[in-house]
Tab-separated table of C-alpha atoms in Angstrom:
chain	number	residue	atom	x	y	z
E	11	MET	CA	16.701	77.008	146.072
E	12	ALA	CA	15.911	73.712	147.795
E	13	PRO	CA	14.470	70.853	145.713
E	14	ARG	CA	10.819	70.027	146.321
E	15	VAL	CA	10.554	66.902	148.453
E	16	GLU	CA	7.517	64.647	148.759
E	17	PRO	CA	5.871	65.658	152.058
E	18	VAL	CA	5.612	63.265	154.992
E	19	SER	CA	3.180	64.115	157.775
E	20	SER	CA	4.252	63.916	161.402
E	21	ASP	CA	2.684	61.796	164.093
E	22	GLU	CA	0.806	64.103	166.434
E	23	THR	CA	1.535	62.147	169.616
E	24	LEU	CA	4.986	61.551	171.049
E	25	PRO	CA	5.345	57.931	172.204
E	26	ALA	CA	6.284	57.556	175.867
E	27	ARG	CA	8.574	54.617	175.155
E	28	VAL	CA	9.953	52.671	172.178
E	29	ASP	CA	12.685	50.117	171.715
E	30	VAL	CA	14.778	52.327	169.398
E	31	VAL	CA	14.924	56.046	168.639
E	32	ILE	CA	16.512	57.066	165.348
E	33	ILE	CA	17.871	60.594	165.108
E	34	GLY	CA	17.676	61.854	161.529
E	35	GLY	CA	15.128	61.355	158.754
E	36	GLY	CA	17.349	61.025	155.707
E	37	ILE	CA	17.857	57.932	153.568
E	38	ILE	CA	19.882	56.175	156.309
E	39	GLY	CA	17.489	56.948	159.156
E	40	THR	CA	14.365	56.035	157.203
E	41	SER	CA	15.931	52.800	155.919
E	42	ALA	CA	17.003	51.835	159.442
E	43	ALA	CA	13.481	52.564	160.685
E	44	LEU	CA	11.992	50.374	157.940
E	45	TYR	CA	14.168	47.336	158.615
E	46	LEU	CA	13.910	47.644	162.401
E	47	ALA	CA	10.122	47.926	162.190
E	48	LYS	CA	10.020	44.880	159.902
E	49	LYS	CA	11.774	42.945	162.661
E	50	GLY	CA	8.948	43.844	165.042
E	51	VAL	CA	11.002	46.445	166.910
E	52	SER	CA	9.149	49.561	168.080
E	53	VAL	CA	10.789	52.628	166.539
E	54	ALA	CA	10.505	56.403	166.749
E	55	LEU	CA	12.121	58.297	163.886
E	56	CYS	CA	12.869	61.878	164.949
E	57	GLU	CA	13.705	64.502	162.312
E	58	LYS	CA	14.408	68.126	163.262
E	59	GLY	CA	13.069	69.407	159.934
E	60	HIS	CA	11.276	67.417	157.243
E	61	ILE	CA	12.049	63.961	155.892
E	62	ALA	CA	14.942	64.038	153.374
E	63	GLY	CA	15.273	67.790	153.789
E	64	GLU	CA	19.036	67.829	153.447
E	65	GLN	CA	21.525	65.811	151.389
E	66	SER	CA	19.210	62.824	150.981
E	67	SER	CA	17.084	64.902	148.579
E	68	ARG	CA	19.944	66.922	147.061
E	69	ASN	CA	22.258	64.270	145.623
E	70	TRP	CA	22.559	63.067	142.031
E	71	GLY	CA	20.321	60.030	142.500
E	72	TRP	CA	22.875	57.398	141.484
E	73	CYS	CA	22.642	53.880	142.960
E	74	ARG	CA	25.876	52.153	142.041
E	75	LYS	CA	28.272	49.370	142.877
E	76	MET	CA	30.841	50.514	140.338
E	77	LYS	CA	33.946	52.333	141.541
E	78	ARG	CA	33.055	51.963	145.191
E	79	ASP	CA	35.777	51.784	147.787
E	80	PRO	CA	36.569	48.035	147.996
E	81	ARG	CA	35.450	48.094	151.635
E	82	GLU	CA	32.028	49.343	150.503
E	83	ILE	CA	31.401	46.870	147.685
E	84	PRO	CA	29.457	44.338	149.820
E	85	LEU	CA	27.320	47.176	151.210
E	86	ALA	CA	26.633	48.454	147.691
E	87	ILE	CA	25.708	44.969	146.428
E	88	GLU	CA	23.209	44.488	149.244
E	89	SER	CA	21.815	47.977	148.674
E	90	LEU	CA	21.213	47.420	144.960
E	91	ARG	CA	19.435	44.187	145.814
E	92	LEU	CA	17.198	46.045	148.257
E	93	TRP	CA	16.637	48.956	145.869
E	94	GLY	CA	15.330	46.472	143.324
E	95	GLU	CA	12.499	45.402	145.634
E	96	MET	CA	11.970	48.712	147.441
E	97	ASN	CA	8.915	49.997	145.575
E	98	LEU	CA	7.079	46.768	146.346
E	99	GLU	CA	8.449	46.725	149.891
E	100	VAL	CA	7.152	50.181	150.815
E	101	GLN	CA	4.160	50.227	148.449
E	102	GLY	CA	5.401	53.553	147.125
E	103	GLU	CA	7.468	55.157	144.387
E	104	THR	CA	11.168	55.633	145.104
E	105	GLY	CA	11.981	56.193	141.448
E	106	PHE	CA	14.430	53.304	141.371
E	107	ARG	CA	15.124	51.918	137.922
E	108	VAL	CA	18.030	49.907	136.543
E	109	CYS	CA	19.581	52.087	133.846
E	110	GLY	CA	23.293	51.275	133.818
E	111	ILE	CA	26.050	53.700	134.802
E	112	GLY	CA	29.117	54.522	132.751
E	113	TYR	CA	32.356	56.416	133.346
E	114	PHE	CA	33.942	57.757	130.171
E	115	PHE	CA	37.671	58.330	129.739
E	116	ALA	CA	39.481	60.783	127.510
E	117	ASP	CA	42.840	58.978	127.660
E	118	ARG	CA	44.421	55.599	128.242
E	119	ALA	CA	45.990	56.611	131.573
E	120	SER	CA	42.560	57.284	133.080
E	121	MET	CA	41.335	53.935	131.802
E	122	ASP	CA	44.288	52.107	133.332
E	123	ALA	CA	43.707	53.765	136.718
E	124	HIS	CA	40.074	52.657	136.740
E	125	GLU	CA	40.743	49.219	135.302
E	126	ALA	CA	42.631	48.370	138.486
E	127	TRP	CA	39.330	48.642	140.370
E	128	LEU	CA	38.036	45.619	138.460
E	129	ASP	CA	40.510	43.471	140.395
E	130	HIS	CA	38.637	44.411	143.587
E	131	ALA	CA	35.249	43.771	141.971
E	132	ARG	CA	36.103	40.431	140.398
E	133	PRO	CA	35.588	38.274	143.546
E	134	TYR	CA	32.010	39.587	143.735
E	135	GLN	CA	31.242	38.625	140.114
E	136	LEU	CA	29.931	42.072	139.263
E	137	ASP	CA	28.922	42.851	135.697
E	138	SER	CA	31.281	45.845	135.549
E	139	ARG	CA	33.529	45.856	132.501
E	140	MET	CA	35.766	48.069	130.395
E	141	LEU	CA	34.589	49.188	126.955
E	142	SER	CA	36.658	49.978	123.903
E	143	SER	CA	36.542	53.348	122.179
E	144	ALA	CA	34.021	52.040	119.654
E	145	GLU	CA	31.847	50.463	122.347
E	146	ALA	CA	31.892	53.687	124.358
E	147	ALA	CA	30.739	55.660	121.347
E	148	GLU	CA	27.933	53.178	120.743
E	149	LEU	CA	26.830	53.274	124.386
E	150	ILE	CA	26.390	57.031	124.460
E	151	PRO	CA	25.763	58.268	120.920
E	152	GLY	CA	25.788	61.928	119.962
E	153	SER	CA	29.033	62.817	121.705
E	154	THR	CA	31.404	65.249	120.004
E	155	LYS	CA	34.396	63.639	121.732
E	156	GLN	CA	36.468	60.614	120.830
E	157	TRP	CA	36.581	58.491	123.980
E	158	ALA	CA	39.529	56.263	124.776
E	159	GLY	CA	37.029	53.916	126.404
E	160	ALA	CA	34.606	53.592	129.285
E	161	MET	CA	33.720	51.521	132.316
E	162	LEU	CA	30.148	50.227	132.429
E	163	THR	CA	28.013	48.471	135.040
E	164	PRO	CA	24.681	47.612	133.380
E	165	SER	CA	23.006	46.547	136.659
E	166	ASP	CA	23.568	49.886	138.410
E	167	GLY	CA	20.616	52.226	138.635
E	168	ARG	CA	19.055	55.493	139.647
E	169	ALA	CA	16.349	56.643	142.044
E	170	GLU	CA	14.612	59.917	142.821
E	171	PRO	CA	16.112	61.656	145.871
E	172	GLN	CA	13.007	63.792	146.392
E	173	LYS	CA	10.815	60.665	146.513
E	174	ALA	CA	12.898	57.829	147.962
E	175	ALA	CA	13.334	58.606	151.669
E	176	PRO	CA	9.724	59.851	152.008
E	177	ALA	CA	8.465	56.609	150.439
E	178	ILE	CA	10.695	54.549	152.739
E	179	ALA	CA	9.472	56.538	155.761
E	180	GLY	CA	5.937	55.677	154.679
E	181	GLY	CA	6.899	52.015	154.519
E	182	ALA	CA	8.388	52.182	158.015
E	183	ARG	CA	5.189	53.788	159.308
E	184	HIS	CA	3.146	51.003	157.671
E	185	HIS	CA	5.145	48.510	159.751
E	186	GLY	CA	4.431	50.447	162.957
E	187	ALA	CA	7.208	53.047	163.193
E	188	HIS	CA	6.446	56.483	164.639
E	189	VAL	CA	7.558	59.275	162.285
E	190	LEU	CA	8.091	62.621	163.996
E	191	THR	CA	9.062	65.679	161.951
E	192	ASN	CA	9.975	69.124	163.270
E	193	CYS	CA	11.031	67.209	166.364
E	194	ALA	CA	14.683	67.853	167.153
E	195	VAL	CA	16.472	65.564	169.598
E	196	ARG	CA	18.413	67.776	172.005
E	197	GLY	CA	20.308	65.032	173.784
E	198	ILE	CA	20.101	61.747	175.625
E	199	GLU	CA	19.662	60.432	179.148
E	200	THR	CA	21.563	57.461	180.550
E	201	SER	CA	20.941	55.040	183.387
E	202	GLY	CA	23.450	52.553	184.744
E	203	GLY	CA	25.970	53.583	182.085
E	204	ARG	CA	23.735	52.898	179.081
E	205	VAL	CA	21.219	54.930	177.095
E	206	ALA	CA	17.786	55.296	178.652
E	207	ALA	CA	15.967	58.019	176.723
E	208	VAL	CA	16.176	60.868	174.276
E	209	VAL	CA	15.079	64.376	175.132
E	210	THR	CA	13.331	66.068	172.216
E	211	GLU	CA	11.961	69.556	171.897
E	212	ARG	CA	8.514	67.991	172.319
E	213	GLY	CA	9.361	65.849	175.320
E	214	ARG	CA	11.109	62.694	176.477
E	215	ILE	CA	11.026	59.272	174.808
E	216	ALA	CA	12.318	56.353	176.873
E	217	CYS	CA	14.211	53.745	174.849
E	218	GLY	CA	16.734	50.963	174.997
E	219	SER	CA	18.772	51.965	171.933
E	220	ILE	CA	19.523	55.127	169.973
E	221	VAL	CA	20.774	55.405	166.382
E	222	LEU	CA	22.458	58.653	165.391
E	223	ALA	CA	21.853	59.060	161.644
E	224	GLY	CA	22.103	62.832	161.575
E	225	GLY	CA	24.199	63.259	158.441
E	226	ALA	CA	26.144	66.516	158.505
E	227	TRP	CA	24.939	67.205	162.076
E	228	SER	CA	26.223	63.952	163.561
E	229	SER	CA	29.636	65.181	164.694
E	230	LEU	CA	28.102	68.078	166.618
E	231	PHE	CA	25.573	65.789	168.325
E	232	ALA	CA	28.219	63.179	169.152
E	233	GLY	CA	30.518	65.876	170.516
E	234	SER	CA	27.822	67.031	172.920
E	235	LEU	CA	27.987	63.519	174.403
E	236	GLY	CA	31.779	63.622	174.722
E	237	LEU	CA	32.326	61.436	171.631
E	238	ARG	CA	34.942	62.535	169.088
E	239	LEU	CA	33.555	61.834	165.619
E	240	PRO	CA	35.896	63.198	162.914
E	241	GLN	CA	33.586	64.421	160.189
E	242	LEU	CA	33.475	67.447	157.907
E	243	LYS	CA	30.862	68.991	155.650
E	244	VAL	CA	31.472	69.371	151.916
E	245	ARG	CA	29.084	71.449	149.790
E	246	SER	CA	27.966	69.721	146.601
E	247	SER	CA	26.018	71.627	143.924
E	248	VAL	CA	23.491	70.155	141.478
E	249	MET	CA	21.048	71.476	138.882
E	250	ARG	CA	18.086	69.963	137.098
E	251	THR	CA	16.741	70.636	133.638
E	252	GLU	CA	13.254	70.803	132.268
E	253	PRO	CA	12.210	67.661	130.324
E	254	LEU	CA	14.586	67.140	127.404
E	255	GLU	CA	13.900	64.857	124.470
E	256	GLY	CA	16.680	62.970	122.738
E	257	GLY	CA	19.039	62.740	125.703
E	258	PRO	CA	20.778	59.573	126.937
E	259	ASP	CA	18.963	57.075	129.164
E	260	ILE	CA	22.110	55.831	130.844
E	261	SER	CA	23.595	57.703	133.828
E	262	ALA	CA	27.141	58.779	133.065
E	263	ALA	CA	30.106	60.903	134.094
E	264	ALA	CA	33.454	62.035	132.760
E	265	ASN	CA	35.954	64.694	133.701
E	266	GLY	CA	33.942	67.931	133.814
E	267	TRP	CA	30.372	66.615	133.867
E	268	GLY	CA	27.956	64.010	135.178
E	269	PHE	CA	24.244	63.424	134.682
E	270	ARG	CA	21.253	61.286	135.540
E	271	LYS	CA	17.952	61.162	133.697
E	272	ARG	CA	14.975	61.912	135.921
E	273	MET	CA	11.514	60.347	135.958
E	274	ASP	CA	10.071	63.637	134.693
E	275	GLY	CA	12.249	63.489	131.556
E	276	GLY	CA	14.718	66.109	132.723
E	277	TYR	CA	18.267	65.578	133.953
E	278	ASN	CA	20.274	66.167	137.101
E	279	ILE	CA	23.639	67.628	136.069
E	280	SER	CA	26.814	68.547	137.915
E	281	GLN	CA	30.579	68.164	137.740
E	282	SER	CA	31.998	64.802	138.730
E	283	GLY	CA	33.852	65.106	142.035
E	284	GLU	CA	33.861	68.920	142.210
E	285	SER	CA	32.840	70.370	145.580
E	286	VAL	CA	33.418	73.165	148.092
E	287	ALA	CA	34.717	72.920	151.665
E	288	GLU	CA	33.697	75.710	154.015
E	289	ILE	CA	36.446	76.751	156.409
E	290	VAL	CA	34.945	75.980	159.820
E	291	PRO	CA	36.276	75.129	163.307
E	292	ASP	CA	35.982	71.379	162.668
E	293	MET	CA	38.456	71.753	159.813
E	294	LEU	CA	41.096	72.703	162.375
E	295	ARG	CA	39.818	70.253	164.974
E	296	PHE	CA	40.150	67.268	162.604
E	297	ALA	CA	42.960	68.543	160.356
E	298	ARG	CA	45.370	65.687	161.055
E	299	GLU	CA	42.896	62.924	160.231
E	300	PHE	CA	41.744	64.572	156.996
E	301	MET	CA	45.188	65.331	155.559
E	302	PRO	CA	45.418	62.162	153.370
E	303	ALA	CA	41.979	62.791	151.806
E	304	ALA	CA	42.726	66.496	151.306
E	305	ARG	CA	45.904	65.645	149.392
E	306	LEU	CA	44.128	63.157	147.130
E	307	LYS	CA	41.260	65.544	146.369
E	308	SER	CA	43.290	68.752	146.156
E	309	GLN	CA	42.495	69.278	142.449
E	310	LYS	CA	38.720	69.116	142.892
E	311	LEU	CA	38.118	70.654	146.326
E	312	ARG	CA	37.663	74.414	146.644
E	313	TYR	CA	38.024	76.043	150.061
E	314	ARG	CA	35.754	78.983	150.876
E	315	VAL	CA	34.767	81.231	153.759
E	316	SER	CA	30.978	81.590	153.727
E	317	ALA	CA	28.082	82.601	155.928
E	318	ARG	CA	28.067	79.013	157.171
E	319	SER	CA	31.694	79.422	158.281
E	320	TRP	CA	30.782	82.261	160.631
E	321	GLN	CA	27.652	80.486	161.824
E	322	GLU	CA	29.640	77.435	162.875
E	323	PHE	CA	32.153	79.571	164.759
E	324	ARG	CA	29.193	80.842	166.808
E	325	THR	CA	27.466	77.466	167.254
E	326	PRO	CA	27.698	76.149	170.837
E	327	ARG	CA	29.238	72.732	171.398
E	328	ARG	CA	27.152	71.983	174.504
E	329	TRP	CA	23.670	73.057	175.582
E	330	ALA	CA	21.094	72.403	178.281
E	331	LEU	CA	18.430	69.856	177.415
E	332	ASP	CA	15.638	72.133	178.656
E	333	GLU	CA	16.644	74.892	176.224
E	334	PRO	CA	16.573	75.155	172.407
E	335	SER	CA	19.484	73.384	170.707
E	336	PRO	CA	21.434	74.216	167.521
E	337	PHE	CA	19.228	71.658	165.752
E	338	GLU	CA	16.223	73.894	166.303
E	339	ALA	CA	18.085	77.049	165.313
E	340	VAL	CA	18.725	75.584	161.832
E	341	ARG	CA	16.043	73.111	160.808
E	342	THR	CA	17.431	72.489	157.330
E	343	LEU	CA	20.891	73.099	155.897
E	344	ASP	CA	20.134	74.897	152.651
E	345	PRO	CA	23.436	76.244	151.295
E	346	GLU	CA	23.705	78.282	148.137
E	347	PRO	CA	24.876	76.322	145.075
E	348	TYR	CA	28.371	77.169	143.916
E	349	GLN	CA	27.633	78.717	140.543
E	350	PRO	CA	31.112	78.363	138.931
E	351	ILE	CA	30.928	74.569	139.276
E	352	LEU	CA	27.463	74.406	137.745
E	353	ASP	CA	28.242	76.920	135.009
E	354	ALA	CA	31.270	74.850	133.996
E	355	ALA	CA	29.226	71.627	134.074
E	356	GLN	CA	26.539	73.167	131.870
E	357	LYS	CA	29.159	74.377	129.389
E	358	ASN	CA	31.071	71.077	129.388
E	359	ILE	CA	28.048	68.856	128.870
E	360	ALA	CA	26.651	71.045	126.079
E	361	GLU	CA	30.011	70.927	124.297
E	362	THR	CA	30.148	67.143	124.685
E	363	PHE	CA	26.500	66.434	123.816
E	364	PRO	CA	24.879	69.074	121.602
E	365	VAL	CA	21.428	67.854	122.707
E	366	PHE	CA	22.103	69.460	126.098
E	367	ALA	CA	22.718	72.853	124.488
E	368	ARG	CA	18.951	73.327	124.325
E	369	ALA	CA	18.315	72.140	127.895
E	370	LYS	CA	16.568	74.701	130.096
E	371	ILE	CA	17.796	74.826	133.686
E	372	ALA	CA	14.830	74.611	136.057
E	373	GLU	CA	16.559	74.644	139.464
E	374	ARG	CA	19.971	74.819	141.096
E	375	TRP	CA	20.642	73.722	144.650
E	376	ALA	CA	23.357	72.518	147.013
E	377	GLY	CA	23.616	70.127	149.936
E	378	MET	CA	26.111	69.301	152.653
E	379	ILE	CA	27.842	65.924	152.366
E	380	ASP	CA	29.044	64.338	155.614
E	381	VAL	CA	32.621	63.138	155.028
E	382	THR	CA	34.953	60.986	157.147
E	383	PRO	CA	38.774	60.925	156.928
E	384	ASP	CA	38.849	57.565	155.105
E	385	VAL	CA	35.738	58.397	153.011
E	386	ILE	CA	33.729	55.405	154.214
E	387	PRO	CA	30.888	55.552	156.724
E	388	VAL	CA	30.563	54.765	160.391
E	389	ILE	CA	27.935	52.063	160.944
E	390	SER	CA	28.667	50.873	164.422
E	391	PRO	CA	27.828	50.568	168.094
E	392	VAL	CA	29.743	52.850	170.435
E	393	ASP	CA	31.493	50.602	172.933
E	394	THR	CA	31.818	53.299	175.596
E	395	LEU	CA	28.082	54.062	175.554
E	396	PRO	CA	26.045	50.834	175.443
E	397	GLY	CA	22.870	51.147	173.427
E	398	PHE	CA	24.189	54.006	171.282
E	399	PHE	CA	24.827	53.427	167.573
E	400	ILE	CA	26.147	55.706	164.840
E	401	ALA	CA	25.321	55.568	161.125
E	402	THR	CA	26.867	58.569	159.427
E	403	GLY	CA	29.789	59.872	157.372
E	404	PHE	CA	28.661	58.349	154.077
E	405	SER	CA	30.899	60.747	152.164
E	406	GLY	CA	28.610	61.304	149.197
E	407	HIS	CA	27.731	57.619	148.822
E	408	GLY	CA	24.833	57.510	151.294
E	409	PHE	CA	21.895	57.658	148.905
E	410	GLY	CA	23.027	54.687	146.850
E	411	VAL	CA	23.984	52.516	149.828
E	412	GLY	CA	21.198	53.755	152.102
E	413	PRO	CA	19.018	50.634	152.067
E	414	GLY	CA	21.944	48.322	152.813
E	415	ALA	CA	23.161	50.625	155.567
E	416	GLY	CA	19.698	50.661	157.133
E	417	ARG	CA	19.535	46.877	157.001
E	418	LEU	CA	22.970	46.620	158.643
E	419	VAL	CA	21.955	49.088	161.364
E	420	ALA	CA	18.877	46.990	162.108
E	421	ASP	CA	20.996	43.852	162.440
E	422	LEU	CA	23.508	45.533	164.752
E	423	VAL	CA	20.859	47.056	167.006
E	424	THR	CA	18.954	43.782	167.392
E	425	GLY	CA	22.072	41.636	167.711
E	426	ASP	CA	21.176	39.558	164.668
E	427	GLY	CA	23.836	38.209	162.331
E	428	PRO	CA	24.888	41.208	160.236
E	429	VAL	CA	23.998	41.133	156.560
E	430	ILE	CA	27.603	42.087	155.734
E	431	ASP	CA	30.818	42.320	157.738
E	432	PRO	CA	30.568	45.607	159.695
E	433	ALA	CA	34.248	45.692	160.738
E	434	PRO	CA	35.400	48.269	158.134
E	435	PHE	CA	32.754	50.698	159.417
E	436	ARG	CA	33.514	50.420	163.142
E	437	PHE	CA	33.586	53.653	165.136
E	438	SER	CA	36.670	52.482	167.035
E	439	ARG	CA	38.868	52.757	163.919
E	440	PHE	CA	39.334	56.432	164.789
E	441	THR	CA	40.927	55.511	168.125
E	442	ASP	CA	42.525	52.067	167.664
E	443	GLY	CA	45.530	53.292	165.688
E	444	THR	CA	44.085	52.599	162.227
E	445	LYS	CA	45.439	55.114	159.720
E	446	PRO	CA	42.816	56.699	157.454
E	447	GLU	CA	43.357	55.379	153.923
E	448	PRO	CA	40.887	56.855	151.411
E	449	TYR	CA	40.473	54.904	148.200
E	450	PRO	CA	41.499	57.364	145.445
E	451	LEU	CA	38.844	56.390	142.899
E	452	ALA	CA	36.073	56.871	145.472
E	453	LEU	CA	36.860	60.559	145.967
């Protein structure tokens, strides 16, 4: 069952020309549209289904700086700053609130492994800190377990995935952006070696720049242009409860569970780091690049053959622009949740916090996370195709860093000084000899 997302209406008329076309209406695409439109750039946001229909509405809803890959910390800092002003910015409700996020540890070895991350955070003067056993117990009362300690970042927060990207899309529209739903982009046209237009199922839009923010679909789209974008899909399962009184306000995770309180008084619950990888052709195509990440995550990644596996074997890699594309054949990726992961999470959290034993599960769903070999995103121009930019591969971190990523995209497209150093997120790292080095704590 897919979560219910705030609806966003589509513009009825396709613009003949804009400065920038954004492909994908998730948290990255809508944020990029907002910050480009604020710069006075004309934008068309094209989404094949509905806004935030896929992983942008299916994630936990965490917005955190803590435990980020060191290369992502500046992006996370900027994103939390932008989240803090987003409701006012878009004149809408994203659900963002500062609540604090904590990771709880059952043993000293786990604490030591996470404490090393503080060395990376220290230059940024974050408020992240380690807590003693007594402090951990005080932070999250009602636990049946004796914690060795915890790591806390009080300034981290939460937002509502079913509200945020739609509200941001509304803000982009207020600043002049065109928002087009059920409008798949089939491909692009070039002129003089650079992008000149996109071809959608509804017609052609001339443009000077294109941003591919297609989430789990980005590798397929890039491949149709002859660009090799190593990216895989990982299925993440989540459930939500009915409103529950007496539960914690903080967002938290430990081995075997994780949760976030919702605006409606219920909770999103899942298992921290547990996910499923469908065996698909891209798994063979990109096997070498993903080997380091697969080794690090071997204990928490479950490989499965599913209906999606067979569908991807049959999906064409190229198609004519005057015929329906794979993006029209599947408007929204809506995978089945993996019940064993959610059943275990429900059992674990009820054993740890008796208050959750009386929680009633209202919905279960799953989404497809777009993962790169080094588990950090691509936010970058493509040097071999002037005017083409990629913003994808956020590896499960996209919702929290979405605003900062959108701001960075806007800076790169317009040639303005980038809000943070974009070098770690360059597309060319997959071809310049850089070895993929995932940060273990970010997996």
